[in-house]
CSV table of C-alpha atoms in Angstrom, one decimal:
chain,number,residue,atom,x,y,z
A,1,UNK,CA,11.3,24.9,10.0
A,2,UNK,CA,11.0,21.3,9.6
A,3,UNK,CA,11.3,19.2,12.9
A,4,UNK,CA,14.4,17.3,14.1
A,5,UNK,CA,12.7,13.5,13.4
A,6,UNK,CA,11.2,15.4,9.5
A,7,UNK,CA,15.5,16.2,9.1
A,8,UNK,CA,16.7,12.7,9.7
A,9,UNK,CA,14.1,11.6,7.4
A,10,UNK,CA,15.2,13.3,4.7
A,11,UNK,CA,18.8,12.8,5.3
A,12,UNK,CA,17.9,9.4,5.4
A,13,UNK,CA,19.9,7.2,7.7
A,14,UNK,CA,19.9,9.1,11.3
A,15,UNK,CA,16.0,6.7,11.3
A,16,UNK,CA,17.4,3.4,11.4
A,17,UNK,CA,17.2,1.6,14.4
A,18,UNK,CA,20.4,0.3,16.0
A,19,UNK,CA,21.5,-3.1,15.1
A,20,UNK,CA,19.4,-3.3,11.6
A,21,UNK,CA,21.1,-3.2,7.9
A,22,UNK,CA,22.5,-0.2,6.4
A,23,UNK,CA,20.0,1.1,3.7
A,24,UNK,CA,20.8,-0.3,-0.3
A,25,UNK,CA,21.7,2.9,-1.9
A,26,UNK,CA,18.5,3.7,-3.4
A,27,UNK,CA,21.1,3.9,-7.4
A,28,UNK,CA,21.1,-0.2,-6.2
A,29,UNK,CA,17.9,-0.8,-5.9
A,30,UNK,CA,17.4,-2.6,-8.9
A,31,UNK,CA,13.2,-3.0,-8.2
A,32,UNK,CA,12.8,0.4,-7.7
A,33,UNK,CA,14.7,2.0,-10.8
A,34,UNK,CA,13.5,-0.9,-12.9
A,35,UNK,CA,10.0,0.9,-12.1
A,36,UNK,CA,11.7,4.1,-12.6
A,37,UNK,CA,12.8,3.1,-15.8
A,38,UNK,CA,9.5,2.1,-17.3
A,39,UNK,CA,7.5,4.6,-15.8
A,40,UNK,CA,10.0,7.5,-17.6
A,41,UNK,CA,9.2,5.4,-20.7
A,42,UNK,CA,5.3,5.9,-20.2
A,43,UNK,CA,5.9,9.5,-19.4
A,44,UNK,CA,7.6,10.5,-22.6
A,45,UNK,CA,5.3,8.7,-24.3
A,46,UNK,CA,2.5,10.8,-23.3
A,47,UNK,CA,4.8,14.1,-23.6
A,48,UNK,CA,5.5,13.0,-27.1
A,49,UNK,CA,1.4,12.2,-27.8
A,50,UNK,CA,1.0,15.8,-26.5
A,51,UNK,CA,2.9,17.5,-29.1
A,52,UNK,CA,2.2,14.8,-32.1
A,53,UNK,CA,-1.4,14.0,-31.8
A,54,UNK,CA,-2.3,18.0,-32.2
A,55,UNK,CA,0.6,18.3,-34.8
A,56,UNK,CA,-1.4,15.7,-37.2
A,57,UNK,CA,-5.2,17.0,-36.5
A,58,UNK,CA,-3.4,20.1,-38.0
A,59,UNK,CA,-2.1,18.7,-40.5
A,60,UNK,CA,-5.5,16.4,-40.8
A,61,UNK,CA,-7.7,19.3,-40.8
A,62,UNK,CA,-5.9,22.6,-41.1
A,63,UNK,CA,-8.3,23.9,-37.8
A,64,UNK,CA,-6.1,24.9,-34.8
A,65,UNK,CA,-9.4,24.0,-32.4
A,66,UNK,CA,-9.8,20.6,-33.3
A,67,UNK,CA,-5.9,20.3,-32.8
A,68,UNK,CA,-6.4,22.1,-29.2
A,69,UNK,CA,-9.6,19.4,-28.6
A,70,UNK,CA,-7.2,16.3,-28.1
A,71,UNK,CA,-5.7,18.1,-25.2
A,72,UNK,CA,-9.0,18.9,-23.8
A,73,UNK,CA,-10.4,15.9,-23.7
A,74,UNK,CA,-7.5,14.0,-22.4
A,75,UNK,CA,-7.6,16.7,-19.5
A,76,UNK,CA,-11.2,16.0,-19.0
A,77,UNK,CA,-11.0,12.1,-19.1
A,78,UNK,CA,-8.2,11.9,-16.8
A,79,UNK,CA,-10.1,14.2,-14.6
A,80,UNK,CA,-13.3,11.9,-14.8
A,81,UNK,CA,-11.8,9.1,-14.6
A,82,UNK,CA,-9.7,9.9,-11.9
A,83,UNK,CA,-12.1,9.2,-9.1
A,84,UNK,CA,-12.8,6.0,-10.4
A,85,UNK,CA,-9.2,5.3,-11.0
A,86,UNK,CA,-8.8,6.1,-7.2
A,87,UNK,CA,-11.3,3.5,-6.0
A,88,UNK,CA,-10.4,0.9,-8.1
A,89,UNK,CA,-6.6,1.2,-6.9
A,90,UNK,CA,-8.1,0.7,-3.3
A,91,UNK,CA,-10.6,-2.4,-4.3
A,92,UNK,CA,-8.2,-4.6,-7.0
A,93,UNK,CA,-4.8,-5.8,-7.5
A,94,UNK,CA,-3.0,-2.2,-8.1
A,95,UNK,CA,-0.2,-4.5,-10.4
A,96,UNK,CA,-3.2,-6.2,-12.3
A,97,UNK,CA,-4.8,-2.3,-13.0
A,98,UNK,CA,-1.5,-0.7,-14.4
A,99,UNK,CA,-0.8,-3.6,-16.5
A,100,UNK,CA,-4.2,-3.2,-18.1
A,101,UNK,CA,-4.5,0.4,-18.4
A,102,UNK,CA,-0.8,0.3,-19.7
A,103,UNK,CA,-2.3,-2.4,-22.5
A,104,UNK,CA,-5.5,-0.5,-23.5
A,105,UNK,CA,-2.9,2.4,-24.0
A,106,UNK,CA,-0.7,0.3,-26.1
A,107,UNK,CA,-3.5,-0.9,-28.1
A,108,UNK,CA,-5.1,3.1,-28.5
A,109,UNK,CA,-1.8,4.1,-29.9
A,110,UNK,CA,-0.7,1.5,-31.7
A,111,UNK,CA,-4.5,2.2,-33.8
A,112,UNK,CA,-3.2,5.3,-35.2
A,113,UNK,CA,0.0,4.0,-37.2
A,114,UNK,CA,-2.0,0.8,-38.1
A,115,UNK,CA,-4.6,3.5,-39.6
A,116,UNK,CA,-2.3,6.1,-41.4
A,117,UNK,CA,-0.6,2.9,-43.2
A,118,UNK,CA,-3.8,2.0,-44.4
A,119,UNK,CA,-4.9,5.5,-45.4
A,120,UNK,CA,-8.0,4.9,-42.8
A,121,UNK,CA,-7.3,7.6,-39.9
A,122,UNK,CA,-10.1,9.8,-39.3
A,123,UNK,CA,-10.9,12.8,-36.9
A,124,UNK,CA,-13.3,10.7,-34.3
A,125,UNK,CA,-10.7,8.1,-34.5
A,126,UNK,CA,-7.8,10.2,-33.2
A,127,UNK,CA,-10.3,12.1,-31.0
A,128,UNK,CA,-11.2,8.7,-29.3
A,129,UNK,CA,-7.7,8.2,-28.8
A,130,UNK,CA,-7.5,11.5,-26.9
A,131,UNK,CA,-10.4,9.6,-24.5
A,132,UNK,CA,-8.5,6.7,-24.1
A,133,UNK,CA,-5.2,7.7,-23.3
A,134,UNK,CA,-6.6,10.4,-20.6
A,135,UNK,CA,-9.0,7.2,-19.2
A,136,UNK,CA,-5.5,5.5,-18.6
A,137,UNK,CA,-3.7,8.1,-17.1
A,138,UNK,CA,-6.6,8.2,-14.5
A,139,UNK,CA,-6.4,4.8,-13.4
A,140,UNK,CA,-2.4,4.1,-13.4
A,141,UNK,CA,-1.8,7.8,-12.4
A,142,UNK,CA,-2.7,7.2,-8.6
A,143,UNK,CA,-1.2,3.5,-9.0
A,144,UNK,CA,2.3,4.9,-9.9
A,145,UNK,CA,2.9,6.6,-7.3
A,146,UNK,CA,1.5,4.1,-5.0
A,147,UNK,CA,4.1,1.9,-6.5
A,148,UNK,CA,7.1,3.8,-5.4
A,149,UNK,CA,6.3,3.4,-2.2
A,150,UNK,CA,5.9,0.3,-2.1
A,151,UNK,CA,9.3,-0.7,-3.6
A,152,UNK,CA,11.5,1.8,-1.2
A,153,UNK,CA,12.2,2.2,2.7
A,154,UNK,CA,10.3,5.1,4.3
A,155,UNK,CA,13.6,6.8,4.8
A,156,UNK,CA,14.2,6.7,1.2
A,157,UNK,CA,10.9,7.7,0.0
A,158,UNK,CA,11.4,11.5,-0.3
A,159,UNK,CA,14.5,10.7,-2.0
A,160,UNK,CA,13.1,8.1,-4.5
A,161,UNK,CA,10.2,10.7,-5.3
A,162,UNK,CA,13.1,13.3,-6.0
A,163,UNK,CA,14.2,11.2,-8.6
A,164,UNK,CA,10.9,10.6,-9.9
A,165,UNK,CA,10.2,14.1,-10.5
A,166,UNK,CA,13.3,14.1,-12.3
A,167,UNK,CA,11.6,11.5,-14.5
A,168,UNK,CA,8.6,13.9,-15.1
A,169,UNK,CA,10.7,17.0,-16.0
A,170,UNK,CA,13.1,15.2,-18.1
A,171,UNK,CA,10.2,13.9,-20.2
A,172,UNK,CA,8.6,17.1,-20.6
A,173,UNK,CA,11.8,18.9,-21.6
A,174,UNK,CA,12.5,16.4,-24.2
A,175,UNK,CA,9.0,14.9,-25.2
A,176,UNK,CA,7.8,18.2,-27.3
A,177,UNK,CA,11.0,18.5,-29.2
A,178,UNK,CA,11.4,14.8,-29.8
A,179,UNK,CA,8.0,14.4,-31.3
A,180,UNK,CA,8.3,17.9,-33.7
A,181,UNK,CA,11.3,15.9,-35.1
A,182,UNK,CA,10.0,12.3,-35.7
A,183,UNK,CA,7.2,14.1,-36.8
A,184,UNK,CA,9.2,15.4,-39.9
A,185,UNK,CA,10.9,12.3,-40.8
A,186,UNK,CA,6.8,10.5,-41.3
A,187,UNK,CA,3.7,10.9,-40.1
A,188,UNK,CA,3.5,7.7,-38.4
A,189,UNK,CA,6.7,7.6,-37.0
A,190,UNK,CA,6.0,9.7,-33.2
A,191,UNK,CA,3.2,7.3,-32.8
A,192,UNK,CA,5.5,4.2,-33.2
A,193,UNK,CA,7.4,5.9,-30.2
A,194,UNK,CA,4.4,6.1,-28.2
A,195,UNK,CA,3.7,2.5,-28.4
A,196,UNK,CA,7.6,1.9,-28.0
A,197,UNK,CA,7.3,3.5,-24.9
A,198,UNK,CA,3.8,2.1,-23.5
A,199,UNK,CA,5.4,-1.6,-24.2
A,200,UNK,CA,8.6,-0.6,-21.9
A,201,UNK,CA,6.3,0.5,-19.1
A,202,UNK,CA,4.0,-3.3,-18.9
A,203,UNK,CA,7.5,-4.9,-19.7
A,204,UNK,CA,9.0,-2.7,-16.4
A,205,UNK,CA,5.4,-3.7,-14.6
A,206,UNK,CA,6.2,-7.3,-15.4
A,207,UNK,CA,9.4,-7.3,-14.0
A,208,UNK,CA,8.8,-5.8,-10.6
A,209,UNK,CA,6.4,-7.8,-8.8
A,210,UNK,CA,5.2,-4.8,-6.3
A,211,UNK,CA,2.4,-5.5,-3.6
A,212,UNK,CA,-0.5,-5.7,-5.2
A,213,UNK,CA,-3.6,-5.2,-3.1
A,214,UNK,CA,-4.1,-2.4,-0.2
A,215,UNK,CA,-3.3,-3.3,3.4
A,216,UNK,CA,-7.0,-4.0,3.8
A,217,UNK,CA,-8.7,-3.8,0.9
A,218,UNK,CA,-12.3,-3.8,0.4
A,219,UNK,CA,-15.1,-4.8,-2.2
A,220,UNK,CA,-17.0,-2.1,-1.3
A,221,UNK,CA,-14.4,0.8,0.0
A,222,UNK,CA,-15.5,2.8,3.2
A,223,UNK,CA,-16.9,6.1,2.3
A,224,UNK,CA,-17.2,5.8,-1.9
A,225,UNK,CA,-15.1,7.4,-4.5
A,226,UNK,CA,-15.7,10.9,-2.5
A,227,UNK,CA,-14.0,9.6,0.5
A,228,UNK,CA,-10.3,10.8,-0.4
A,229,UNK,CA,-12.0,14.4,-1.2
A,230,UNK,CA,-13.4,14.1,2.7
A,231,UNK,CA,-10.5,13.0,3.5
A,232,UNK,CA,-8.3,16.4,2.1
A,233,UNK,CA,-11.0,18.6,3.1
A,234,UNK,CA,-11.0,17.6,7.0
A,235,UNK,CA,-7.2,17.9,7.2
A,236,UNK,CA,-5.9,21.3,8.0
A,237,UNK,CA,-2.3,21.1,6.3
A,238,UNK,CA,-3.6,19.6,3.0
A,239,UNK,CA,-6.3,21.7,3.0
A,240,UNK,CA,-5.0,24.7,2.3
A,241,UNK,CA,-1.9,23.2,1.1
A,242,UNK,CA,-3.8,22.3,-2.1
A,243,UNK,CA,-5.8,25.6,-2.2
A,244,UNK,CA,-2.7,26.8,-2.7
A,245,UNK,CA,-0.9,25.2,-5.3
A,246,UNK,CA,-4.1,25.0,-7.4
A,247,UNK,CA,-3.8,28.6,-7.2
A,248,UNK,CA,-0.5,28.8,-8.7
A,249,UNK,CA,-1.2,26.0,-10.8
A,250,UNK,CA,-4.0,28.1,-12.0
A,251,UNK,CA,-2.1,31.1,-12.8
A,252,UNK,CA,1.4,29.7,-13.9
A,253,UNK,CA,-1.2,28.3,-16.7
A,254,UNK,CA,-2.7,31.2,-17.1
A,255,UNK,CA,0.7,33.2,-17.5
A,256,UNK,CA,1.7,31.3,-21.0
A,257,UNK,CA,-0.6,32.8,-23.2
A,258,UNK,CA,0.0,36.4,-22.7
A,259,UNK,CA,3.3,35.4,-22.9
A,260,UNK,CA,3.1,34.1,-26.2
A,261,UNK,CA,1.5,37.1,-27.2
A,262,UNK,CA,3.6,39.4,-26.1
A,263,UNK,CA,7.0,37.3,-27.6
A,264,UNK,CA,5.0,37.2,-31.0
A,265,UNK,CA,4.3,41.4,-30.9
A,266,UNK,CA,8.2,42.0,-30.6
A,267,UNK,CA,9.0,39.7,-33.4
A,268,UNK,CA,10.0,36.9,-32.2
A,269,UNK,CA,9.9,33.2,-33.9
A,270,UNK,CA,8.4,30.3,-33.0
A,271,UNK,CA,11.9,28.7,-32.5
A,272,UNK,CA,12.3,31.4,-30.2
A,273,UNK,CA,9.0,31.3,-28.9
A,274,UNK,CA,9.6,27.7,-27.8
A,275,UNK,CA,13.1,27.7,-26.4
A,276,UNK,CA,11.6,30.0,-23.7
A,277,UNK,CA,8.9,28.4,-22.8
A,278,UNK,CA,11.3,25.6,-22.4
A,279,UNK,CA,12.6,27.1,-19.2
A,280,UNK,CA,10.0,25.6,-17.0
A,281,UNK,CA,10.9,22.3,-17.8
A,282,UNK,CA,14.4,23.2,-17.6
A,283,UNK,CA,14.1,24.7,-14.2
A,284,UNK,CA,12.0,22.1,-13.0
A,285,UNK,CA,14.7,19.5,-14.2
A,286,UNK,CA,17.8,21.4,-12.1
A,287,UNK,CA,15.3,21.9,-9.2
A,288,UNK,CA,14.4,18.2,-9.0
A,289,UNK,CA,18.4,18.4,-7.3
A,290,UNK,CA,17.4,20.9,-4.5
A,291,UNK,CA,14.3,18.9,-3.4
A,292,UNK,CA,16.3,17.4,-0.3
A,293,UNK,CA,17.9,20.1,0.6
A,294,UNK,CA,14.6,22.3,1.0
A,295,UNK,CA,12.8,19.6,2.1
A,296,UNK,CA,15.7,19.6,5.1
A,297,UNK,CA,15.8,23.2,5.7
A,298,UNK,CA,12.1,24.4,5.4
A,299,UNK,CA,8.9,23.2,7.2
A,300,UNK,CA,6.0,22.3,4.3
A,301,UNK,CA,3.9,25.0,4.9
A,302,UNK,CA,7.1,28.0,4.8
A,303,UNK,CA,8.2,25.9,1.4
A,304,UNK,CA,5.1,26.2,-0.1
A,305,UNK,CA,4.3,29.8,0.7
A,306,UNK,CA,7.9,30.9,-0.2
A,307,UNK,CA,7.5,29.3,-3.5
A,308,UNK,CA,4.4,30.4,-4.3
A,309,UNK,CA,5.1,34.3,-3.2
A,310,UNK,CA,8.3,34.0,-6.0
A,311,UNK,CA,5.1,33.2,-8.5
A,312,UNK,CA,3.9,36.9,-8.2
A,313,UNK,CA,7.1,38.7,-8.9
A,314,UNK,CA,7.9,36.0,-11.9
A,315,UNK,CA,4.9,36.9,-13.7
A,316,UNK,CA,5.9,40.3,-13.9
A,317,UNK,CA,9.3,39.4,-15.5
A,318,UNK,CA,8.4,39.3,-19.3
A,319,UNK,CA,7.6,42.9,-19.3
A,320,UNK,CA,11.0,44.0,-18.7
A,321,UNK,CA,13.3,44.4,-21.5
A,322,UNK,CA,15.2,41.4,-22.4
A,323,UNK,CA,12.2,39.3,-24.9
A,324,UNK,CA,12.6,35.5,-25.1
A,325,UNK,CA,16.2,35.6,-22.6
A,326,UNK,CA,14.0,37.2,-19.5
A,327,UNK,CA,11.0,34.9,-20.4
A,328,UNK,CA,13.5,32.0,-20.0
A,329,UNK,CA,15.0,33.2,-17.3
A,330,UNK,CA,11.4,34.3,-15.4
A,331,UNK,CA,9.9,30.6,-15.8
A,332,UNK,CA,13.4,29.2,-15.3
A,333,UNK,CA,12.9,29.9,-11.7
A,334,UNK,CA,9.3,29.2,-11.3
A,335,UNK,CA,10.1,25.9,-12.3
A,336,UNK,CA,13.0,25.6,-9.5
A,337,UNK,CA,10.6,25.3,-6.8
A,338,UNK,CA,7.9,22.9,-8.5
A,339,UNK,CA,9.8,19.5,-7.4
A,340,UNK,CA,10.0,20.4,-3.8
A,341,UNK,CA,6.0,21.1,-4.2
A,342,UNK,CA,5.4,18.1,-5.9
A,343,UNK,CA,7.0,15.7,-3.1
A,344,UNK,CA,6.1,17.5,-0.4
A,345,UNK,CA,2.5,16.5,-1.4
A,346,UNK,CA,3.4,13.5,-1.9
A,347,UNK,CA,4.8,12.7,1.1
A,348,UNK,CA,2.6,14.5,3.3
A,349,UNK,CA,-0.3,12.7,1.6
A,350,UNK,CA,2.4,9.1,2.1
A,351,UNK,CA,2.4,9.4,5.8
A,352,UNK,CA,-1.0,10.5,6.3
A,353,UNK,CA,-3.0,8.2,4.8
A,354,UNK,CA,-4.2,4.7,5.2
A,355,UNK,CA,-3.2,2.5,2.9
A,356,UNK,CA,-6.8,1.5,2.1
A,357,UNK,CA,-7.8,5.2,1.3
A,358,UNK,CA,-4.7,6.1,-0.3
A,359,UNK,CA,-5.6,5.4,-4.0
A,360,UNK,CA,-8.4,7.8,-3.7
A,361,UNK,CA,-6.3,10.8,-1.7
A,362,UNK,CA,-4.3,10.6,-4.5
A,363,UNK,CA,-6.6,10.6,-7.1
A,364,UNK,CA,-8.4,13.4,-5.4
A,365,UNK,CA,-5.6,15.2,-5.1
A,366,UNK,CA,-4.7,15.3,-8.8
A,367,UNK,CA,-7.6,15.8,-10.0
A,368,UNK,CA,-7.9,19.3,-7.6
A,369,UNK,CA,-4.1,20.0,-9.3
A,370,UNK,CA,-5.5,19.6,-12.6
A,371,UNK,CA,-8.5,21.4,-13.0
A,372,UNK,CA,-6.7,24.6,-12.4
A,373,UNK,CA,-5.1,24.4,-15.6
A,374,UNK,CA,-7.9,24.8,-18.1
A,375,UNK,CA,-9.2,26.7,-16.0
A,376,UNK,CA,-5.9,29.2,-15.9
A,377,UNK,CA,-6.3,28.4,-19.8
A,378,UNK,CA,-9.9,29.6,-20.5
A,379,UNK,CA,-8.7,32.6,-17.9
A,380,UNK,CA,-6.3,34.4,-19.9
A,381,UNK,CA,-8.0,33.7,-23.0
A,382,UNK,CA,-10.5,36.0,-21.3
A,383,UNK,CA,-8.2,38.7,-20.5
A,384,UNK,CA,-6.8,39.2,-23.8
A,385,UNK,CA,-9.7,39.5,-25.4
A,386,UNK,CA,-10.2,42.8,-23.5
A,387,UNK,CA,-6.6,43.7,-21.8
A,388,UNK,CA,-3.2,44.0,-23.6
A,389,UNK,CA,-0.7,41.2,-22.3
A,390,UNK,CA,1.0,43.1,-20.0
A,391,UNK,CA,-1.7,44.1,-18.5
A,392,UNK,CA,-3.1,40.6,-18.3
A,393,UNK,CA,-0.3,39.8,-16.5
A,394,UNK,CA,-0.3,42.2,-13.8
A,395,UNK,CA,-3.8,41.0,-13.4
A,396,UNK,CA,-2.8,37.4,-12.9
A,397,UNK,CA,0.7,38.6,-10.5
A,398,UNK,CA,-2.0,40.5,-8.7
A,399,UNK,CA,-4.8,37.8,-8.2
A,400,UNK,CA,-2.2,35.4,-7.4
A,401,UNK,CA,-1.0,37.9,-4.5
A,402,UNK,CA,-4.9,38.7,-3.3
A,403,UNK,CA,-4.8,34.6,-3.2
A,404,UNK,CA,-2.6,34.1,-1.0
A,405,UNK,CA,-2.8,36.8,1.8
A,406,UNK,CA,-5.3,34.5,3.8
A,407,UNK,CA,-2.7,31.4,3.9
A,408,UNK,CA,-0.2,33.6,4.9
A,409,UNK,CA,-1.6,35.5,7.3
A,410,UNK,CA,-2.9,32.1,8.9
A,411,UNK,CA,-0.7,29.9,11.6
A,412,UNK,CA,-1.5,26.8,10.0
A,413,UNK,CA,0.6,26.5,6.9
A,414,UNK,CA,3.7,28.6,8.7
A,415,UNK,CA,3.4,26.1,11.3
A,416,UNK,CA,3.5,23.0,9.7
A,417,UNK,CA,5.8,20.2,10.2
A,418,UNK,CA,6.8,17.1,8.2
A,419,UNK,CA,5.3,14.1,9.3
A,420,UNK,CA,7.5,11.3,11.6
A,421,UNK,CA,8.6,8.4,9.0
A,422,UNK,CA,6.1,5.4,9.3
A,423,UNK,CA,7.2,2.1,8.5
C-alpha cells in the first residue's frame, strides 16, 4: 500500500505548505489544457494516419503486406529515433524541438493530398511518409510528456497525466472509426484531417510558452544516448517494473490475432469483428477515471502485479461462449487497468529522475514499451501457423503467468512505494 506522503500526493492538497495559495483547479489552468488540447489534436491525428494510410496502400496496391509495412516502419522509426529523440530533448530548447518535429509532420502529411490531387502518389512516397511520421513521434514523444510537467504543480501531476491518458484513449477509440468514414466520402479527405490536426498541435505549442531547456543542460549530455537505459537498468522498482509491463504489452499484442481468427471461424463480420476489439480503448477510456483512486489505495508495485495477473485469466475469456459480446467484455477490462500503468510510470520515472537525464529515461522507457508489440505480433503469427486459436491463447495466458512468477514471488515490486512529491 502506498505511503501516507504518496496518498496526499495524489489527493492533491494535504502537500501544500501552510500559508501558500490554494492550488488553480487543474479544469483552470488555462496553459496546461491549452497543451492538452493540442496534444489530443496530434494524437488523433496519428490514430486517424493508422487506419487511413494502410486503408489507401490497399486500395493503391490490392497487397495486404505493403498495407501492414506503413505500420512497421513507423514502429521501427519511432523506435530508432527514439534514443536520439531522448538526447536531443536533454541538449536543445524542448519547445523549439516539438515545434519542428510537429512541422516536418505537417509538411509529410500535407504531401499525400497535394499528390492524390495531382494524380502523382506513389508507394515509396507514402512509405516515406510512414518514416517520417514515426521519426517525429520519436523526438516530440519524450518532449510531451516532459511538457506536462512543466506546466502543472507536483501535487497535480498525477492528476494532469490522468487526463492525459484520457487524451490517448479517447483518440484511439475514435481515430480508427473516424478515418474508415472520411475515408469513404474521398480519398484525400483523412489526410486533410491529419494535417488539420498536426497544425492545432504547433498552434497549441505556440501558445504555451513552457520551459524550454533542461535544468542543466549540456552540449554534450553525461553518459550518451544509453545513459537513460543505465539509468532504468540500475533502479530496482523500474526495473522490473518495465520487465513487466513489456511482458503484458507483449502478450495483450499478441492476444488480437488469434482473436480475430477465432471471431472470423464463428461467423462473425468485420463490423462485428471491430466493435470488439473496440473494447480496449473503451475500457482504457472509463479507466482513465479510476487512475486516482488506485493510485491512492495501491502501492506501484501491488498495482502493477494485480493488473497484470487479471491479463492471464482475460486471455482465456474468448473461448467461452458468448463470440464478439465476451471478446468485448474480456478486453473491456484489460483496458481498465492500462491508465493506472501508464501514470504510474510516469510518475515514478517524474520524481526519479534528473531533469537533465529525463528526456532520455523517457525515451528509453518507450522504446522498451514498444518493442514488445511486434514482437507479440510476429509471436502469434507463429502460433497459428501450427496451433488452433484457442490453443494459441492458452499458450500466451500461460507464458504470461510463467512471466510473472519471479516478480511476484520477489519483495521488491510488493514493496514498493510512491515517491515523496518534489518541487
Amino acid at each position: 500500500m502506498g505511503t501516507t506522503t504518496a496518498k496526499a500526493d495524489q489527493q492533491g492538497h494535504p502537500d501544500t505548505a501552510a500559508g501558500e495559495p490554494p492550488l488553480v483547479p487543474l479544469r483552470r489552468n488555462l496553459r496546461f489544457q491549452t497543451l492538452w488540447a493540442g496534444q489530443a489534436a496530434s494524437t488523433l491525428g496519428l490514430h486517424l494516419a493508422d487506419t487511413a494510410y494502410p486503408l489507401l496502400l490497399l486500395a493503391m496496391t490490392g497487397s495486404s503486406t505493403l498495407a501492414g509495412a506503413f505500420g512497421a516502419l513507423q514502429i521501427c522509426a519511432s523506435v530508432v529515433f527514439g534514443l536520439h529523440g531522448g538526447s536531443v530533448a536533454d541538449r536543445y530548447d524542448r519547445r523549439r524541438v516539438l515545434l519542428v518535429a510537429d512541422t516536418v509532420r505537417l509538411a509529410a502529411a500535407a504531401s499525400v493530398p497535394l499528390a492524390l490531387a495531382l494524380d502523382r502518389l506513389t508507394v515509396p512516397h507514402t512509405l516515406l511518409v510512414a518514416l517520417v511520421i514515426g521519426a517525429t513521434i520519436g523526438y516530440t514523444g519524450p518532449i510531451r510528456l516532459i511538457a506536462v510537467r512543466s506546466v502543472v504543480p507536483p501535487a497535480q501531476l498525477s492528476q494532469a497525466l490522468a487526463q492525459d491518458e484520457a487524451r490517448m484513449s479517447g483518440a484511439g477509440l475514435i481515430g480508427p472509426p473516424l478515418a474508415g468514414y472520411l475515408f469513404g466520402l474521398g480519398r484525400a479527405v483523412p489526410f486533410l484531417g491529419t494535417v488539420v490536426t498536426a497544425a492545432l498541435s504547433i498552434a497549441s505549442a505556440l501558445l504555451v510558452r513552457f520551459p524550454g531547456r533542461p535544468e542543466a543542460p549540456s552540449q554534450t549530455p553525461q553518459g550518451g544516448v544509453l545513459a537513460g537505459f543505465r539509468f532504468l537498468a540500475a533502479d530496482r522498482v523500474l526495473r522490473p517494473a518495465l520487465a513487466v509491463i513489456l511482458v503484458t504489452n507483449l502478450t495483450g499484442t499478441a492476444m488480437l490475432l488469434p482473436v480475430i481468427v477465432l471471431l472470423r471461424g464463428h461467423g462473425t463480420s468485420s463490423g462485428g469483428i471491430g466493435l470488439a476489439l473496440a473494447g480496449e480503448a473503451v475500457g482504457a477510456l472509463a479507466g482513465a477515471l479510476l487512475v486516482t483512486g488506485l493510485h491512492r489505495r495501491f502501492g506501484p508495485g501491488l498495482l502493477l502485479l494485480a493488473v497484470a495477473w487479471l491479463g492471464v485469466p482475460v486471455l482465456l475469456v474468448p473461448l467461452l461462449p458468448g463470440g464478439p459480446v465476451a471478446v468485448f467484455a474480456a478486453l473491456f477490462t484489460m483496458g481498465l487497468g492500462t491508465p493506472a500503468l501508464r501514470v504510474m510510470i510516469d510518475v515514478l520515472v517524474f520524481r526519479q529522475t534528473a531533469d537533465e537525464l529525463r528526456g532520455r529515461v523517457i525515451a528509453a522507457t518507450m522504446t522498451l514499451l514498444t518493442v514488445g508489440m511486434p514482437a507479440g505480433m510476429l509471436g502469434s503469427g507463429l502460433l497459428l501457423d501450427h496451433l488452433s486459436p484457442g490453443t494459441a491463447l492458452s499458450v500466451i495466458a500461460g507464458l504470461l503467468a510463467a512471466a510473472l512468477l519471479p516478480a511476484t514471488v520477489s519483495r521488491t515490486l510488493r514493496r514498493a512505494v510512491w515517491p515523496a512529491p518534489t518541487a
